[in-house]
Amino acid sequence: MKKYILSHFSLILALFLLSSCLEETPSFLEFEDYNFENIDEEGGTWQTILISNPAQVGIPQPEPVNSTSYQAELDEIKLIMADISPSEKQAIAYWGNNPVIRWNEIALEMAAKYNLIPGPNPDGTYTLPNPGNPVGPPAFPFAHPPYTSRMLAYLSVAQFDALVVAWHYKFQYRRDAPYQNDPSIVSAYASSNLPAFPSHGATVAKVSKDILTMMFPLEAGFLEEKYQEHIKSIKQAGINVSSDIDAGILIAEEVVKLAKSRASTDGMAKAQAPKPVSDSLANAAFERFGWMWQNTEVPKRPVGLTPLFGQVKMWHVPSVEEVRSPPPPAIGSPQFEEDVKELKKYAAHMTIAQRRIANWWEDGIGSYTPPGHWNKFAKISIVKNKLNPLRAARVFAYMNTAIMDAGVACWDTKYYYHYPRPVESISGFKTILGTPNFPAYTSGHSTFSAAGAEVLSYIFPEEASQFSAWAEEAAVSRIYGGIHYRFDAEEGVTQGKKVGTYAVKKAKEDGAR
Amino acid sequence: MKNLIRSAVALTLCYILPNVPTYAQLPFDEILMPKGEICAAVIYENSKWDQYWEGDYLRENANIGTFTRQMLMPMVAVGITNKINIIAFLPYVSTAASAGTQVGQSGVQDLNISLKAEWLNQQVGKGNLMFLTNTHFSTPVGNYLSDYMPFSIGAGAPELGLRGIGAYRMDNGLVFRATMAYLWRGQTEIERDYYYQDGSVYSPFMNVPNALNIHGAIGYWTLENRLRLEATYMSLNCLSGDDIRSYNRPQPTNKMEVSQIGVWTQYYINADKGLGAIAYFNHTLSGRNSGKANTIGLGLTYQFKVY
């Protein structure tokens, strides 16, 4: 019996040891606060995307630092800073001095939360998410890859434009941060010579809250909480006084108006076409090419995912036909047969390395989608290169507009050629990934990824080979997953790269070196 | 021995297969194999469901149709002393759906080793009152992917469990038994580094929730102790975890719950040596984030004395 007690003791010890070696499961990217590598004094002159000229957004002139009103504002934040609770301290550390990162993460979390495909009703019909009744069921939105690409594009463009305006006024007025005007105030973050008026943090907070609330109306309450927490942390960190924050919010409001106005007329509202329109696309392809994609779920979905996303207004490409892919190999052609043979080979035998690639890039239902995956890469490079919030917003703006443009181009090609998926063209074929509800050619993962890689490679040239390797891997992952032919993936990469060059060309000319 | 087999089958209870409750049957029972005896066994189990609980909503999915899980489990049990037994088993599991376009998974699942000990065995009234414990450890063998539910063959995480077994065996052959186990689960390594669990998680590891596992049985020994019949109850409740989201697939972090009733029979051809047979059936009554499965199991056992 002694032996038994001993063995139980050793089990408890083992349990303790196992507990201590559990891996962390963080809910956000953990990074240390950093000194900006550059504060981009000329940032206010950079070319914006939505607004024509920063001076178009007017803000009141700030009071001088020796004014009674500014001194009163300093007293206010000193009072606030004297009484910080542990949870507020945590919030200050969380938001950091580059809150563009955090709002991007919040956007990705929303995408993953809402990336749920509506299931069938008991009578076999499907109900579409409806912005007029966001509660549903099903809840609005279904944050699928096109939706998410567009959400991230608007978020990033609005953040970028608003920050260019903020920079314009920062260096026009050059009013320093509270901790530089009053030595008794100690900033929670690394100090910098970036003028504090208007508050870029407040600009980012307000833009992000408003754009995300437009995209995810059911999250209004959650986003308001995040916003309030962020604004409070700005004061508690000692980096802005109330008038800095108010001016930042004013800029955000003006830019959000422009973003909302573009979003309301960009064609997204019509992207989920009704059945007659969807059928006419399928029939047109059948007449032209002799094939058409069909949904293979039970019950069958009457319309594929956003058949008219290919008609949504692009950011950098003048017309989608310019970037439409050439026709895919005909079904039954030697090229087709060769790629089918490859798919059958992987289905019969897949290496662990191939399976890992398929799953690492799946970014399917319930995830932040491939655009989200590339936003994560961008964040890591932004932190590594210690970019300031304006530079960070520029990375996201060009990358996410390129990614959305790639999605538009890809969707145009998808519904123009209406090419069947491997599970339709190969009898009895089974896959390790779920087959999406839209035509095969070209691969969305491939176009999104190649466009993202193109922009990131321009901005972070020393990492270009990694980005391009990732884009290639994302493309091939769909072949391993059994849901794309090689020609879908390869042409997708070509198409995505091509779309990406339009964004890079704009970025090269925007005034940022 | 008989009990050992059942114990072993019960051990499979420890496996979490959130939407495929594989719970064979019967908890560990109150009997120990004598010193120096070994029992080798093979059990085949077939479990099917065509409805599953998404959170607490019972639904069908025409893209799964009927889900089938088969298991072949070799097992060995050794009587170290009259009061201490060791049991080990290693199941091979295979899954498939009758509809949809996704392929099933098959492979060797988790190696499970447990130590069972008797602490009390005393005549009380017209029977014996017993208390035993069973401590087990299991760990995945091979490289099956846990994050491929409902097809994954296991939770892909190590597990430590401590079970208390109380029983009263009457002289007339009736047995009343209740057991409770705490199952501590570790993490499973998955093949993506971002997933959603009530919010973003930036990690290639998922925390598999700890669970409580309860069994109850009323049994009856007859035909000179060669036939055992039992009516059984089993429940497994994860103590944390998230629900399967609307029309989404399950994942190893889910709060899985299940309760089942069943019957168990065991027959020894020659008293307690040599060849024996097992058959059992389980029916799922209620659940959460799991399949509403019916399970049948068949097994052969062979017991012999080595020292």
PDB file of C-alpha atoms in Angstrom, chain A residues 121-379:
ATOM      1  CA  ASN A 121     -33.832  26.301 -42.258  1.00  0.00           C
ATOM      2  CA  PRO A 122     -35.896  23.229 -41.331  1.00  0.00           C
ATOM      3  CA  ASP A 123     -37.689  23.430 -44.706  1.00  0.00           C
ATOM      4  CA  GLY A 124     -34.402  23.280 -46.623  1.00  0.00           C
ATOM      5  CA  THR A 125     -34.283  26.951 -47.561  1.00  0.00           C
ATOM      6  CA  TYR A 126     -31.544  29.361 -46.566  1.00  0.00           C
ATOM      7  CA  THR A 127     -31.976  32.815 -45.041  1.00  0.00           C
ATOM      8  CA  LEU A 128     -29.372  35.425 -45.948  1.00  0.00           C
ATOM      9  CA  PRO A 129     -27.916  37.764 -43.312  1.00  0.00           C
ATOM     10  CA  ASN A 130     -29.750  41.062 -43.569  1.00  0.00           C
ATOM     11  CA  PRO A 131     -28.219  44.407 -42.564  1.00  0.00           C
ATOM     12  CA  GLY A 132     -31.793  45.659 -42.002  1.00  0.00           C
ATOM     13  CA  ASN A 133     -32.235  43.044 -39.275  1.00  0.00           C
ATOM     14  CA  PRO A 134     -28.700  42.351 -38.056  1.00  0.00           C
ATOM     15  CA  VAL A 135     -29.796  40.195 -35.116  1.00  0.00           C
ATOM     16  CA  GLY A 136     -31.185  37.576 -37.496  1.00  0.00           C
ATOM     17  CA  PRO A 137     -30.956  34.692 -37.381  1.00  0.00           C
ATOM     18  CA  PRO A 138     -28.700  34.537 -39.206  1.00  0.00           C
ATOM     19  CA  ALA A 139     -26.717  37.374 -37.651  1.00  0.00           C
ATOM     20  CA  PHE A 140     -25.362  40.069 -39.941  1.00  0.00           C
ATOM     21  CA  PRO A 141     -22.749  40.031 -41.335  1.00  0.00           C
ATOM     22  CA  PHE A 142     -21.403  36.747 -42.629  1.00  0.00           C
ATOM     23  CA  ALA A 143     -17.775  37.920 -42.568  1.00  0.00           C
ATOM     24  CA  HIS A 144     -16.549  35.711 -45.425  1.00  0.00           C
ATOM     25  CA  PRO A 145     -13.256  36.553 -47.205  1.00  0.00           C
ATOM     26  CA  PRO A 146     -14.690  39.190 -49.604  1.00  0.00           C
ATOM     27  CA  TYR A 147     -16.586  40.847 -46.754  1.00  0.00           C
ATOM     28  CA  THR A 148     -13.543  40.792 -44.505  1.00  0.00           C
ATOM     29  CA  SER A 149     -11.221  42.093 -47.232  1.00  0.00           C
ATOM     30  CA  ARG A 150     -13.537  45.048 -47.769  1.00  0.00           C
ATOM     31  CA  MET A 151     -13.993  45.662 -44.036  1.00  0.00           C
ATOM     32  CA  LEU A 152     -10.213  45.776 -43.557  1.00  0.00           C
ATOM     33  CA  ALA A 153      -9.747  48.016 -46.602  1.00  0.00           C
ATOM     34  CA  TYR A 154     -12.191  50.649 -45.318  1.00  0.00           C
ATOM     35  CA  LEU A 155     -10.821  50.448 -41.788  1.00  0.00           C
ATOM     36  CA  SER A 156      -7.225  50.852 -42.931  1.00  0.00           C
ATOM     37  CA  VAL A 157      -7.869  53.548 -45.520  1.00  0.00           C
ATOM     38  CA  ALA A 158      -9.869  55.634 -43.041  1.00  0.00           C
ATOM     39  CA  GLN A 159      -7.187  55.195 -40.369  1.00  0.00           C
ATOM     40  CA  PHE A 160      -4.478  56.187 -42.847  1.00  0.00           C
ATOM     41  CA  ASP A 161      -6.228  59.252 -44.239  1.00  0.00           C
ATOM     42  CA  ALA A 162      -7.193  60.465 -40.779  1.00  0.00           C
ATOM     43  CA  LEU A 163      -3.624  60.032 -39.545  1.00  0.00           C
ATOM     44  CA  VAL A 164      -2.221  61.984 -42.509  1.00  0.00           C
ATOM     45  CA  VAL A 165      -4.552  64.827 -41.481  1.00  0.00           C
ATOM     46  CA  ALA A 166      -3.485  64.454 -37.844  1.00  0.00           C
ATOM     47  CA  TRP A 167       0.180  64.591 -38.889  1.00  0.00           C
ATOM     48  CA  HIS A 168      -0.520  67.644 -41.032  1.00  0.00           C
ATOM     49  CA  TYR A 169      -1.772  69.544 -37.973  1.00  0.00           C
ATOM     50  CA  LYS A 170       0.740  68.051 -35.561  1.00  0.00           C
ATOM     51  CA  PHE A 171       3.591  69.635 -37.461  1.00  0.00           C
ATOM     52  CA  GLN A 172       1.658  72.787 -38.265  1.00  0.00           C
ATOM     53  CA  TYR A 173       1.029  73.531 -34.574  1.00  0.00           C
ATOM     54  CA  ARG A 174       3.828  71.525 -32.931  1.00  0.00           C
ATOM     55  CA  ARG A 175       2.209  71.411 -29.510  1.00  0.00           C
ATOM     56  CA  ASP A 176       4.216  68.944 -27.445  1.00  0.00           C
ATOM     57  CA  ALA A 177       3.000  66.116 -25.265  1.00  0.00           C
ATOM     58  CA  PRO A 178       1.984  66.760 -21.643  1.00  0.00           C
ATOM     59  CA  TYR A 179       5.043  64.918 -20.351  1.00  0.00           C
ATOM     60  CA  GLN A 180       7.264  67.335 -22.308  1.00  0.00           C
ATOM     61  CA  ASN A 181       5.413  70.426 -21.088  1.00  0.00           C
ATOM     62  CA  ASP A 182       5.340  69.364 -17.455  1.00  0.00           C
ATOM     63  CA  PRO A 183       8.264  67.397 -16.010  1.00  0.00           C
ATOM     64  CA  SER A 184       6.082  66.090 -13.196  1.00  0.00           C
ATOM     65  CA  ILE A 185       4.147  64.023 -15.760  1.00  0.00           C
ATOM     66  CA  VAL A 186       5.781  60.714 -16.644  1.00  0.00           C
ATOM     67  CA  SER A 187       4.555  59.045 -19.815  1.00  0.00           C
ATOM     68  CA  ALA A 188       3.691  55.372 -19.688  1.00  0.00           C
ATOM     69  CA  TYR A 189       5.344  54.933 -23.099  1.00  0.00           C
ATOM     70  CA  ALA A 190       8.700  55.589 -24.677  1.00  0.00           C
ATOM     71  CA  SER A 191       8.971  59.346 -25.182  1.00  0.00           C
ATOM     72  CA  SER A 192       9.052  60.776 -28.690  1.00  0.00           C
ATOM     73  CA  ASN A 193       9.208  64.173 -30.357  1.00  0.00           C
ATOM     74  CA  LEU A 194       5.922  63.619 -32.116  1.00  0.00           C
ATOM     75  CA  PRO A 195       3.715  66.648 -31.375  1.00  0.00           C
ATOM     76  CA  ALA A 196       0.645  65.728 -29.343  1.00  0.00           C
ATOM     77  CA  PHE A 197      -2.017  67.949 -30.911  1.00  0.00           C
ATOM     78  CA  PRO A 198      -4.185  66.502 -32.393  1.00  0.00           C
ATOM     79  CA  SER A 199      -4.111  63.130 -30.637  1.00  0.00           C
ATOM     80  CA  HIS A 200      -3.391  60.397 -33.189  1.00  0.00           C
ATOM     81  CA  GLY A 201      -4.560  57.812 -30.673  1.00  0.00           C
ATOM     82  CA  ALA A 202      -7.994  59.440 -30.439  1.00  0.00           C
ATOM     83  CA  THR A 203      -8.128  59.712 -34.240  1.00  0.00           C
ATOM     84  CA  VAL A 204      -7.415  56.002 -34.635  1.00  0.00           C
ATOM     85  CA  ALA A 205      -9.848  55.079 -31.846  1.00  0.00           C
ATOM     86  CA  LYS A 206     -12.740  57.070 -33.282  1.00  0.00           C
ATOM     87  CA  VAL A 207     -12.181  56.044 -36.909  1.00  0.00           C
ATOM     88  CA  SER A 208     -11.849  52.398 -35.944  1.00  0.00           C
ATOM     89  CA  LYS A 209     -14.868  52.358 -33.676  1.00  0.00           C
ATOM     90  CA  ASP A 210     -17.072  53.987 -36.320  1.00  0.00           C
ATOM     91  CA  ILE A 211     -15.937  51.888 -39.282  1.00  0.00           C
ATOM     92  CA  LEU A 212     -16.128  48.652 -37.304  1.00  0.00           C
ATOM     93  CA  THR A 213     -19.570  49.567 -35.974  1.00  0.00           C
ATOM     94  CA  MET A 214     -20.719  50.107 -39.543  1.00  0.00           C
ATOM     95  CA  MET A 215     -19.297  46.709 -40.536  1.00  0.00           C
ATOM     96  CA  PHE A 216     -20.414  44.831 -37.394  1.00  0.00           C
ATOM     97  CA  PRO A 217     -23.548  46.617 -36.139  1.00  0.00           C
ATOM     98  CA  LEU A 218     -24.224  44.057 -33.397  1.00  0.00           C
ATOM     99  CA  GLU A 219     -20.856  44.887 -31.843  1.00  0.00           C
ATOM    100  CA  ALA A 220     -21.685  48.565 -31.263  1.00  0.00           C
ATOM    101  CA  GLY A 221     -21.716  48.124 -27.485  1.00  0.00           C
ATOM    102  CA  PHE A 222     -18.500  46.122 -27.352  1.00  0.00           C
ATOM    103  CA  LEU A 223     -16.728  48.598 -29.657  1.00  0.00           C
ATOM    104  CA  GLU A 224     -17.941  51.566 -27.599  1.00  0.00           C
ATOM    105  CA  GLU A 225     -16.433  49.934 -24.492  1.00  0.00           C
ATOM    106  CA  LYS A 226     -13.124  49.374 -26.250  1.00  0.00           C
ATOM    107  CA  TYR A 227     -13.189  52.952 -27.497  1.00  0.00           C
ATOM    108  CA  GLN A 228     -13.847  54.405 -24.036  1.00  0.00           C
ATOM    109  CA  GLU A 229     -11.105  52.245 -22.563  1.00  0.00           C
ATOM    110  CA  HIS A 230      -8.674  53.388 -25.241  1.00  0.00           C
ATOM    111  CA  ILE A 231      -9.492  57.111 -24.860  1.00  0.00           C
ATOM    112  CA  LYS A 232      -9.145  56.866 -21.085  1.00  0.00           C
ATOM    113  CA  SER A 233      -5.797  55.080 -21.440  1.00  0.00           C
ATOM    114  CA  ILE A 234      -4.487  57.927 -23.610  1.00  0.00           C
ATOM    115  CA  LYS A 235      -4.969  60.418 -20.777  1.00  0.00           C
ATOM    116  CA  GLN A 236      -3.794  58.000 -18.103  1.00  0.00           C
ATOM    117  CA  ALA A 237      -0.629  57.305 -20.091  1.00  0.00           C
ATOM    118  CA  GLY A 238       0.185  61.030 -19.937  1.00  0.00           C
ATOM    119  CA  ILE A 239       0.465  61.462 -23.708  1.00  0.00           C
ATOM    120  CA  ASN A 240      -2.547  63.684 -24.476  1.00  0.00           C
ATOM    121  CA  VAL A 241      -4.784  66.253 -22.809  1.00  0.00           C
ATOM    122  CA  SER A 242      -8.503  66.619 -23.523  1.00  0.00           C
ATOM    123  CA  SER A 243      -8.118  69.214 -26.296  1.00  0.00           C
ATOM    124  CA  ASP A 244      -5.609  66.950 -28.133  1.00  0.00           C
ATOM    125  CA  ILE A 245      -8.171  64.176 -27.969  1.00  0.00           C
ATOM    126  CA  ASP A 246     -11.107  66.350 -29.044  1.00  0.00           C
ATOM    127  CA  ALA A 247      -9.222  67.539 -32.126  1.00  0.00           C
ATOM    128  CA  GLY A 248      -8.266  63.956 -32.986  1.00  0.00           C
ATOM    129  CA  ILE A 249     -11.909  62.909 -32.785  1.00  0.00           C
ATOM    130  CA  LEU A 250     -12.957  65.808 -35.003  1.00  0.00           C
ATOM    131  CA  ILE A 251     -10.611  64.646 -37.768  1.00  0.00           C
ATOM    132  CA  ALA A 252     -11.873  61.096 -37.446  1.00  0.00           C
ATOM    133  CA  GLU A 253     -15.492  62.180 -37.804  1.00  0.00           C
ATOM    134  CA  GLU A 254     -14.813  63.935 -41.101  1.00  0.00           C
ATOM    135  CA  VAL A 255     -12.857  61.049 -42.603  1.00  0.00           C
ATOM    136  CA  VAL A 256     -15.441  58.483 -41.468  1.00  0.00           C
ATOM    137  CA  LYS A 257     -18.102  60.449 -43.369  1.00  0.00           C
ATOM    138  CA  LEU A 258     -16.125  60.078 -46.581  1.00  0.00           C
ATOM    139  CA  ALA A 259     -15.472  56.388 -45.977  1.00  0.00           C
ATOM    140  CA  LYS A 260     -19.127  55.696 -45.256  1.00  0.00           C
ATOM    141  CA  SER A 261     -20.190  57.574 -48.326  1.00  0.00           C
ATOM    142  CA  ARG A 262     -17.854  55.540 -50.559  1.00  0.00           C
ATOM    143  CA  ALA A 263     -18.919  52.288 -48.879  1.00  0.00           C
ATOM    144  CA  SER A 264     -22.601  53.002 -49.440  1.00  0.00           C
ATOM    145  CA  THR A 265     -22.130  53.238 -53.192  1.00  0.00           C
ATOM    146  CA  ASP A 266     -19.304  50.803 -53.948  1.00  0.00           C
ATOM    147  CA  GLY A 267     -21.639  48.041 -55.140  1.00  0.00           C
ATOM    148  CA  MET A 268     -21.248  45.707 -52.122  1.00  0.00           C
ATOM    149  CA  ALA A 269     -24.965  45.923 -51.359  1.00  0.00           C
ATOM    150  CA  LYS A 270     -25.643  44.148 -54.660  1.00  0.00           C
ATOM    151  CA  ALA A 271     -22.819  41.594 -54.452  1.00  0.00           C
ATOM    152  CA  GLN A 272     -25.000  38.800 -53.069  1.00  0.00           C
ATOM    153  CA  ALA A 273     -27.049  38.658 -56.274  1.00  0.00           C
ATOM    154  CA  PRO A 274     -30.546  37.156 -56.386  1.00  0.00           C
ATOM    155  CA  LYS A 275     -31.020  33.711 -57.918  1.00  0.00           C
ATOM    156  CA  PRO A 276     -32.073  34.843 -61.425  1.00  0.00           C
ATOM    157  CA  VAL A 277     -28.916  36.953 -61.764  1.00  0.00           C
ATOM    158  CA  SER A 278     -26.770  34.190 -60.340  1.00  0.00           C
ATOM    159  CA  ASP A 279     -28.338  31.634 -62.698  1.00  0.00           C
ATOM    160  CA  SER A 280     -27.759  33.873 -65.687  1.00  0.00           C
ATOM    161  CA  LEU A 281     -24.023  34.024 -64.839  1.00  0.00           C
ATOM    162  CA  ALA A 282     -23.891  30.241 -64.620  1.00  0.00           C
ATOM    163  CA  ASN A 283     -25.793  29.827 -67.887  1.00  0.00           C
ATOM    164  CA  ALA A 284     -23.598  32.334 -69.680  1.00  0.00           C
ATOM    165  CA  ALA A 285     -20.520  30.357 -68.662  1.00  0.00           C
ATOM    166  CA  PHE A 286     -22.156  27.091 -69.692  1.00  0.00           C
ATOM    167  CA  GLU A 287     -22.922  28.463 -73.124  1.00  0.00           C
ATOM    168  CA  ARG A 288     -19.453  29.888 -73.538  1.00  0.00           C
ATOM    169  CA  PHE A 289     -17.387  27.037 -72.112  1.00  0.00           C
ATOM    170  CA  GLY A 290     -19.639  24.014 -71.649  1.00  0.00           C
ATOM    171  CA  TRP A 291     -19.327  23.804 -67.867  1.00  0.00           C
ATOM    172  CA  MET A 292     -20.715  25.480 -64.781  1.00  0.00           C
ATOM    173  CA  TRP A 293     -19.966  25.328 -61.077  1.00  0.00           C
ATOM    174  CA  GLN A 294     -22.743  24.285 -58.703  1.00  0.00           C
ATOM    175  CA  ASN A 295     -23.000  24.243 -54.940  1.00  0.00           C
ATOM    176  CA  THR A 296     -22.547  20.685 -53.603  1.00  0.00           C
ATOM    177  CA  GLU A 297     -23.999  21.120 -50.126  1.00  0.00           C
ATOM    178  CA  VAL A 298     -27.191  19.454 -48.905  1.00  0.00           C
ATOM    179  CA  PRO A 299     -29.600  21.172 -49.139  1.00  0.00           C
ATOM    180  CA  LYS A 300     -28.108  22.924 -52.146  1.00  0.00           C
ATOM    181  CA  ARG A 301     -27.470  26.632 -51.697  1.00  0.00           C
ATOM    182  CA  PRO A 302     -29.391  28.431 -54.447  1.00  0.00           C
ATOM    183  CA  VAL A 303     -26.763  31.156 -54.946  1.00  0.00           C
ATOM    184  CA  GLY A 304     -22.996  31.050 -54.544  1.00  0.00           C
ATOM    185  CA  LEU A 305     -21.108  33.480 -52.328  1.00  0.00           C
ATOM    186  CA  THR A 306     -21.322  37.092 -53.591  1.00  0.00           C
ATOM    187  CA  PRO A 307     -21.556  36.438 -57.361  1.00  0.00           C
ATOM    188  CA  LEU A 308     -21.280  40.176 -58.034  1.00  0.00           C
ATOM    189  CA  PHE A 309     -18.366  40.964 -55.723  1.00  0.00           C
ATOM    190  CA  GLY A 310     -16.424  41.218 -58.997  1.00  0.00           C
ATOM    191  CA  GLN A 311     -18.368  44.411 -59.736  1.00  0.00           C
ATOM    192  CA  VAL A 312     -17.539  46.156 -56.468  1.00  0.00           C
ATOM    193  CA  LYS A 313     -15.552  49.357 -56.913  1.00  0.00           C
ATOM    194  CA  MET A 314     -11.811  48.744 -56.814  1.00  0.00           C
ATOM    195  CA  TRP A 315      -9.260  50.984 -55.095  1.00  0.00           C
ATOM    196  CA  HIS A 316      -6.352  51.021 -57.504  1.00  0.00           C
ATOM    197  CA  VAL A 317      -7.324  49.113 -60.653  1.00  0.00           C
ATOM    198  CA  PRO A 318      -9.282  51.179 -63.219  1.00  0.00           C
ATOM    199  CA  SER A 319     -11.353  48.267 -64.502  1.00  0.00           C
ATOM    200  CA  VAL A 320     -11.640  44.667 -63.398  1.00  0.00           C
ATOM    201  CA  GLU A 321     -11.377  43.363 -66.989  1.00  0.00           C
ATOM    202  CA  GLU A 322      -7.742  44.527 -66.978  1.00  0.00           C
ATOM    203  CA  VAL A 323      -6.933  41.887 -64.401  1.00  0.00           C
ATOM    204  CA  ARG A 324      -9.311  39.110 -65.480  1.00  0.00           C
ATOM    205  CA  SER A 325      -7.461  35.829 -65.921  1.00  0.00           C
ATOM    206  CA  PRO A 326      -7.313  33.977 -69.261  1.00  0.00           C
ATOM    207  CA  PRO A 327      -9.601  30.941 -69.610  1.00  0.00           C
ATOM    208  CA  PRO A 328      -8.745  27.865 -67.507  1.00  0.00           C
ATOM    209  CA  PRO A 329      -7.870  24.516 -69.141  1.00  0.00           C
ATOM    210  CA  ALA A 330     -11.018  22.877 -70.490  1.00  0.00           C
ATOM    211  CA  ILE A 331     -12.436  19.981 -68.527  1.00  0.00           C
ATOM    212  CA  GLY A 332     -10.966  16.819 -70.008  1.00  0.00           C
ATOM    213  CA  SER A 333      -7.987  18.613 -71.579  1.00  0.00           C
ATOM    214  CA  PRO A 334      -4.492  17.147 -70.974  1.00  0.00           C
ATOM    215  CA  GLN A 335      -3.644  19.966 -68.545  1.00  0.00           C
ATOM    216  CA  PHE A 336      -6.863  19.346 -66.623  1.00  0.00           C
ATOM    217  CA  GLU A 337      -6.222  15.604 -66.482  1.00  0.00           C
ATOM    218  CA  GLU A 338      -2.692  16.145 -65.251  1.00  0.00           C
ATOM    219  CA  ASP A 339      -3.861  18.400 -62.421  1.00  0.00           C
ATOM    220  CA  VAL A 340      -6.639  15.977 -61.506  1.00  0.00           C
ATOM    221  CA  LYS A 341      -4.060  13.223 -61.300  1.00  0.00           C
ATOM    222  CA  GLU A 342      -2.079  15.346 -58.871  1.00  0.00           C
ATOM    223  CA  LEU A 343      -5.154  15.862 -56.678  1.00  0.00           C
ATOM    224  CA  LYS A 344      -5.843  12.133 -56.614  1.00  0.00           C
ATOM    225  CA  LYS A 345      -2.239  11.507 -55.651  1.00  0.00           C
ATOM    226  CA  TYR A 346      -2.466  13.779 -52.598  1.00  0.00           C
ATOM    227  CA  ALA A 347      -5.825  12.310 -51.619  1.00  0.00           C
ATOM    228  CA  ALA A 348      -4.334   8.812 -51.666  1.00  0.00           C
ATOM    229  CA  HIS A 349      -1.191   9.804 -49.823  1.00  0.00           C
ATOM    230  CA  MET A 350      -0.422  13.034 -48.086  1.00  0.00           C
ATOM    231  CA  THR A 351       2.714  13.776 -46.104  1.00  0.00           C
ATOM    232  CA  ILE A 352       2.454  15.366 -42.677  1.00  0.00           C
ATOM    233  CA  ALA A 353       4.207  18.456 -44.073  1.00  0.00           C
ATOM    234  CA  GLN A 354       1.561  18.825 -46.784  1.00  0.00           C
ATOM    235  CA  ARG A 355      -1.268  18.334 -44.302  1.00  0.00           C
ATOM    236  CA  ARG A 356       0.220  20.997 -42.044  1.00  0.00           C
ATOM    237  CA  ILE A 357       0.426  23.459 -44.925  1.00  0.00           C
ATOM    238  CA  ALA A 358      -3.205  22.793 -45.886  1.00  0.00           C
ATOM    239  CA  ASN A 359      -4.359  23.389 -42.314  1.00  0.00           C
ATOM    240  CA  TRP A 360      -2.075  26.298 -41.490  1.00  0.00           C
ATOM    241  CA  TRP A 361      -3.522  28.188 -44.437  1.00  0.00           C
ATOM    242  CA  GLU A 362      -7.072  26.912 -44.169  1.00  0.00           C
ATOM    243  CA  ASP A 363      -8.366  30.231 -42.764  1.00  0.00           C
ATOM    244  CA  GLY A 364     -11.850  28.863 -43.338  1.00  0.00           C
ATOM    245  CA  ILE A 365     -15.219  29.279 -41.638  1.00  0.00           C
ATOM    246  CA  GLY A 366     -14.826  30.666 -38.125  1.00  0.00           C
ATOM    247  CA  SER A 367     -11.385  32.138 -38.823  1.00  0.00           C
ATOM    248  CA  TYR A 368     -10.133  35.613 -39.698  1.00  0.00           C
ATOM    249  CA  THR A 369      -9.906  34.540 -43.401  1.00  0.00           C
ATOM    250  CA  PRO A 370      -6.780  34.840 -45.643  1.00  0.00           C
ATOM    251  CA  PRO A 371      -6.900  38.668 -45.560  1.00  0.00           C
ATOM    252  CA  GLY A 372      -6.757  38.376 -41.760  1.00  0.00           C
ATOM    253  CA  HIS A 373      -3.772  36.062 -41.992  1.00  0.00           C
ATOM    254  CA  TRP A 374      -1.871  38.685 -44.024  1.00  0.00           C
ATOM    255  CA  ASN A 375      -2.831  41.402 -41.554  1.00  0.00           C
ATOM    256  CA  LYS A 376      -1.178  39.332 -38.871  1.00  0.00           C
ATOM    257  CA  PHE A 377       2.030  39.145 -40.922  1.00  0.00           C
ATOM    258  CA  ALA A 378       1.879  42.906 -41.479  1.00  0.00           C
ATOM    259  CA  LYS A 379       1.559  43.548 -37.726  1.00  0.00           C
TER     260      LYS A 379
END
